[in-house]
Short mmCIF file of C-alpha atoms and ligand atoms in Angstrom, two decimals:
data_model
loop_
_atom_site.label_atom_id
_atom_site.label_comp_id
_atom_site.label_asym_id
_atom_site.label_seq_id
_atom_site.Cartn_x
_atom_site.Cartn_y
_atom_site.Cartn_z
CA MET A 531 -8.45 82.22 94.76
CA GLY A 532 -11.75 80.36 95.13
CA LYS A 533 -11.71 76.69 95.98
CA LEU A 534 -13.53 73.75 94.44
CA VAL A 535 -14.80 71.18 96.95
CA GLU A 536 -16.38 67.90 95.86
CA LEU A 537 -17.94 66.17 98.86
CA LYS A 538 -16.58 62.69 99.48
CA HIS A 539 -18.79 60.97 102.03
CA PRO A 540 -20.73 57.69 102.14
CA LEU A 541 -24.00 59.53 102.90
CA VAL A 542 -23.51 61.76 99.86
CA SER A 543 -22.94 58.73 97.60
CA HIS A 544 -25.93 56.93 99.10
CA HIS A 545 -28.37 59.82 98.70
CA LEU A 546 -27.08 60.69 95.22
CA ALA A 547 -27.94 57.18 94.02
CA THR A 548 -31.61 57.66 94.92
CA LEU A 549 -31.60 61.20 93.55
CA ARG A 550 -30.31 60.05 90.16
CA ASP A 551 -32.67 57.06 89.89
CA GLN A 552 -35.32 57.83 87.27
CA SER A 553 -37.90 55.84 89.26
CA THR A 554 -37.57 58.09 92.33
CA PRO A 555 -40.91 59.96 92.66
CA PRO A 556 -40.98 63.75 93.19
CA HIS A 557 -41.73 63.63 96.93
CA GLN A 558 -38.70 61.38 97.54
CA PHE A 559 -36.60 63.40 95.08
CA ARG A 560 -37.33 66.53 97.14
CA GLU A 561 -36.29 64.72 100.34
CA GLN A 562 -33.00 63.70 98.73
CA VAL A 563 -32.34 67.26 97.52
CA ARG A 564 -32.96 68.38 101.09
CA ARG A 565 -30.60 65.80 102.62
CA LEU A 566 -27.81 66.58 100.16
CA SER A 567 -28.31 70.32 100.66
CA LEU A 568 -27.78 69.88 104.41
CA LEU A 569 -24.54 67.99 103.80
CA LEU A 570 -23.37 70.60 101.29
CA ALA A 571 -24.21 73.48 103.60
CA TYR A 572 -22.41 71.85 106.53
CA GLU A 573 -19.23 71.76 104.45
CA ALA A 574 -19.69 75.17 102.82
CA THR A 575 -20.24 76.96 106.14
CA ALA A 576 -17.06 75.61 107.78
CA GLY A 577 -15.20 78.90 107.24
CA LEU A 578 -17.88 81.28 108.57
CA PRO A 579 -16.59 83.87 111.06
CA LEU A 580 -17.61 83.68 114.71
CA LYS A 581 -17.92 86.31 117.42
CA PRO A 582 -17.82 85.84 121.20
CA VAL A 583 -21.05 85.81 123.18
CA SER A 584 -21.70 85.39 126.93
CA VAL A 585 -24.28 82.76 127.81
CA ARG A 586 -25.77 81.92 131.22
CA THR A 587 -26.14 78.17 131.61
CA PRO A 588 -28.22 76.80 134.53
CA LEU A 589 -24.88 76.63 136.42
CA THR A 590 -22.79 79.64 135.45
CA GLU A 591 -21.94 82.37 132.99
CA THR A 592 -19.74 81.10 130.12
CA GLU A 593 -18.11 82.42 126.97
CA CYS A 594 -19.52 80.93 123.76
CA GLU A 595 -19.40 81.84 120.08
CA GLU A 596 -22.07 82.66 117.52
CA LEU A 597 -22.06 83.43 113.81
CA GLY A 598 -20.45 86.79 113.25
CA CYS A 599 -21.75 87.94 109.87
CA ARG A 600 -24.98 88.55 107.99
CA ILE A 601 -25.70 85.63 105.69
CA GLY A 602 -27.84 85.61 102.56
CA LEU A 603 -29.11 82.53 100.76
CA VAL A 604 -29.77 83.09 97.07
CA PRO A 605 -31.69 80.20 95.51
CA ILE A 606 -31.86 80.37 91.72
CA LEU A 607 -35.48 79.74 90.70
CA ARG A 608 -36.92 77.33 90.27
CA ALA A 609 -34.77 74.38 91.25
CA GLY A 610 -32.72 76.26 93.87
CA LEU A 611 -35.90 76.57 95.95
CA GLY A 612 -35.57 72.85 96.65
CA MET A 613 -32.38 73.61 98.58
CA SER A 614 -33.14 76.80 100.48
CA ASP A 615 -35.41 75.46 103.27
CA ALA A 616 -32.80 72.88 104.24
CA VAL A 617 -29.99 75.44 104.38
CA GLN A 618 -32.21 77.88 106.27
CA ASP A 619 -32.92 75.18 108.84
CA LEU A 620 -29.16 75.02 109.50
CA ILE A 621 -28.82 78.83 109.55
CA PRO A 622 -32.16 80.10 110.86
CA GLN A 623 -31.07 83.75 110.87
CA ALA A 624 -30.07 83.66 107.18
CA GLU A 625 -31.93 85.97 104.82
CA VAL A 626 -33.32 84.47 101.62
CA TRP A 627 -33.16 86.55 98.44
CA HIS A 628 -34.33 85.23 95.08
CA LEU A 629 -33.03 85.22 91.53
CA GLY A 630 -34.98 83.71 88.64
CA PHE A 631 -33.36 82.32 85.50
CA TYR A 632 -34.53 79.78 82.97
CA ARG A 633 -32.47 78.34 80.13
CA ASP A 634 -33.64 79.19 76.66
CA GLU A 635 -34.20 75.75 75.11
CA SER A 636 -32.62 76.56 71.74
CA THR A 637 -29.58 78.57 72.87
CA CYS A 638 -29.12 77.18 76.45
CA GLN A 639 -28.50 80.79 77.50
CA PRO A 640 -29.95 81.91 80.85
CA ILE A 641 -32.89 84.32 80.70
CA GLU A 642 -33.44 86.39 83.84
CA TYR A 643 -37.07 86.81 84.95
CA TYR A 644 -36.88 87.68 88.65
CA GLN A 645 -34.60 89.46 91.10
CA LYS A 646 -35.44 90.45 94.66
CA PHE A 647 -32.50 91.99 96.55
CA SER A 648 -32.51 94.49 99.42
CA ALA A 649 -30.70 97.82 99.58
CA HIS A 650 -28.37 96.32 102.22
CA PRO A 651 -26.49 93.29 100.90
CA PRO A 652 -25.40 90.60 103.36
CA GLU A 653 -21.66 90.10 103.94
CA THR A 654 -21.73 86.49 102.80
CA ALA A 655 -23.96 84.82 100.21
CA PHE A 656 -24.57 81.19 99.37
CA ILE A 657 -25.99 80.79 95.87
CA LEU A 658 -28.10 77.63 95.65
CA ASP A 659 -28.81 75.68 92.49
CA PRO A 660 -28.84 71.87 92.26
CA MET A 661 -27.45 71.80 88.69
CA LEU A 662 -24.32 73.42 87.24
CA ALA A 663 -24.42 72.48 83.54
CA THR A 664 -22.92 74.97 81.06
CA GLY A 665 -22.41 77.38 83.96
CA GLY A 666 -24.37 80.15 82.25
CA SER A 667 -27.01 80.52 84.99
CA ALA A 668 -24.45 80.33 87.80
CA CYS A 669 -22.17 82.93 86.18
CA GLU A 670 -25.08 85.34 85.69
CA GLY A 671 -26.27 84.69 89.24
CA ILE A 672 -22.83 85.35 90.72
CA ASP A 673 -22.58 88.48 88.61
CA ARG A 674 -25.87 89.83 90.06
CA VAL A 675 -24.82 89.02 93.63
CA LYS A 676 -21.44 90.74 93.13
CA LYS A 677 -23.13 93.84 91.68
CA TRP A 678 -25.42 93.81 94.72
CA GLY A 679 -22.26 94.31 96.80
CA VAL A 680 -21.67 90.98 98.53
CA ASP A 681 -18.00 90.37 99.47
CA LYS A 682 -17.89 86.63 100.01
CA ILE A 683 -19.78 84.32 97.66
CA SER A 684 -20.04 80.53 97.59
CA LEU A 685 -21.89 78.48 94.98
CA LEU A 686 -23.58 75.29 96.21
CA CYS A 687 -24.64 72.73 93.59
CA ILE A 688 -25.59 69.09 93.94
CA ILE A 689 -24.34 67.93 90.53
CA ALA A 690 -21.88 69.78 88.30
CA ALA A 691 -20.50 69.19 84.81
CA PRO A 692 -16.78 69.85 84.25
CA GLU A 693 -17.77 72.44 81.61
CA GLY A 694 -19.79 74.44 84.14
CA ILE A 695 -17.08 74.34 86.79
CA GLU A 696 -14.53 75.55 84.25
CA LYS A 697 -16.74 78.44 83.15
CA VAL A 698 -17.54 79.62 86.69
CA SER A 699 -13.95 79.20 87.91
CA ALA A 700 -12.60 81.20 84.97
CA ALA A 701 -15.16 84.02 85.23
CA HIS A 702 -15.24 84.28 89.04
CA THR A 703 -11.86 83.27 90.45
CA ASP A 704 -12.80 84.46 93.96
CA VAL A 705 -15.91 82.27 94.35
CA ASP A 706 -15.84 78.97 96.27
CA ILE A 707 -17.72 76.10 94.62
CA PHE A 708 -19.13 73.20 96.66
CA VAL A 709 -20.62 70.21 94.86
CA CYS A 710 -21.81 66.74 95.81
CA ALA A 711 -20.60 65.25 92.52
CA ILE A 712 -18.69 66.21 89.39
CA ASP A 713 -20.22 64.26 86.52
CA ASP A 714 -18.78 63.18 83.20
CA HIS A 715 -19.93 65.60 80.51
CA LEU A 716 -22.80 67.53 78.92
CA ASN A 717 -24.84 65.93 76.14
CA GLU A 718 -25.88 67.65 72.90
CA ASN A 719 -28.78 69.36 74.74
CA ALA A 720 -26.47 70.62 77.49
CA TYR A 721 -27.87 68.13 80.03
CA ILE A 722 -25.47 66.66 82.56
CA VAL A 723 -24.51 62.99 81.98
CA PRO A 724 -25.13 60.81 83.91
CA GLY A 725 -26.92 63.56 85.86
CA LEU A 726 -30.48 63.22 87.05
CA GLY A 727 -32.51 64.81 84.25
CA ASP A 728 -34.29 68.12 84.83
CA ALA A 729 -34.02 69.02 88.50
CA GLY A 730 -36.76 71.67 88.48
CA ASP A 731 -39.24 69.36 86.81
CA ARG A 732 -38.45 66.51 89.21
CA ILE A 733 -38.76 68.77 92.28
CA PHE A 734 -42.01 70.39 91.17
CA ASN A 735 -43.52 67.34 89.41
CA THR A 736 -43.80 69.15 86.07
CA LEU A 737 -42.20 66.54 83.82
C1 PRP B 1041 -31.57 74.49 85.47
C2 PRP B 1041 -30.75 74.49 86.75
C3 PRP B 1041 -29.85 75.67 86.56
C4 PRP B 1041 -29.59 75.65 85.08
C5 PRP B 1041 -28.25 75.03 84.84
O1 PRP B 1041 -32.60 75.41 85.55
O2 PRP B 1041 -31.54 74.53 87.90
O3 PRP B 1041 -30.44 76.89 86.96
O4 PRP B 1041 -30.62 74.84 84.49
O5 PRP B 1041 -27.91 75.11 83.50
P1 PRP B 1041 -26.70 76.00 82.99
O6 PRP B 1041 -25.56 75.72 83.89
O7 PRP B 1041 -26.48 75.49 81.59
O8 PRP B 1041 -27.13 77.43 83.01
P2 PRP B 1041 -33.67 75.57 84.38
O9 PRP B 1041 -33.21 76.58 83.39
O10 PRP B 1041 -34.02 74.22 83.84
O11 PRP B 1041 -34.90 76.20 85.13
P3 PRP B 1041 -35.82 75.60 86.31
O12 PRP B 1041 -34.99 75.62 87.56
O13 PRP B 1041 -36.95 76.56 86.36
O14 PRP B 1041 -36.25 74.21 85.94
N1 URA B 1042 -30.64 71.66 84.12
C1 URA B 1042 -31.07 70.52 84.74
O1 URA B 1042 -32.04 70.53 85.50
N2 URA B 1042 -30.40 69.38 84.44
C2 URA B 1042 -29.35 69.34 83.63
O2 URA B 1042 -28.78 68.25 83.43
C3 URA B 1042 -28.93 70.52 83.02
C4 URA B 1042 -29.59 71.68 83.29
#
């Protein structure tokens, strides 16, 4: 059974406040997405397997541990791109594979427009998307990553609506979900309230 983790930390609360603020300009918005992505990834990677490795320090040979599986980051375009550099900084050997979805404005259904996966799927994948609203994009993204052949999948979102969490949890019971905040509800346009507006537009300055 997948778990749902909502980060509870003063730094998360602090950086979320700036992220949500409508007066935060795009360059600062991107910095906040980056900071929150680092905090999310720290938590989401806590269960990664390790393998032993011998290391020679300046004084002696010693037994250490290093990550023991191939890791893929799957940012969902566009807004997920705002998260992937930060997570890759924490896991430099991670591979980055891309999925592109946009929400049709009238139906709010995700439309796929890009997929770049290799013939050899990683063992673990972290799907990155700042916003989990209706859950349509996340469900489709998880579906693609499962069909690719990945065994262990985690979804990392900065802000989630209860509706989106419910949809993903029901459709993909084996997927772990990590979020910085669970907000109140979706409005009539399927935007998260209180939310932060359109994450992609705020990251890429296309409002
Ligand atoms: C946003 C967001 C998610 C999706 C969430 O992307 O980044 O991918 O909406 O909504 P859902 O849970 O209802 O599917 P958007 O479609 O605005 O595209 P963008 O990233 O290119 O701005
Ligand atoms: N996509 C966003 O960027 N924001 C929302 O609130 C919902 C979907």
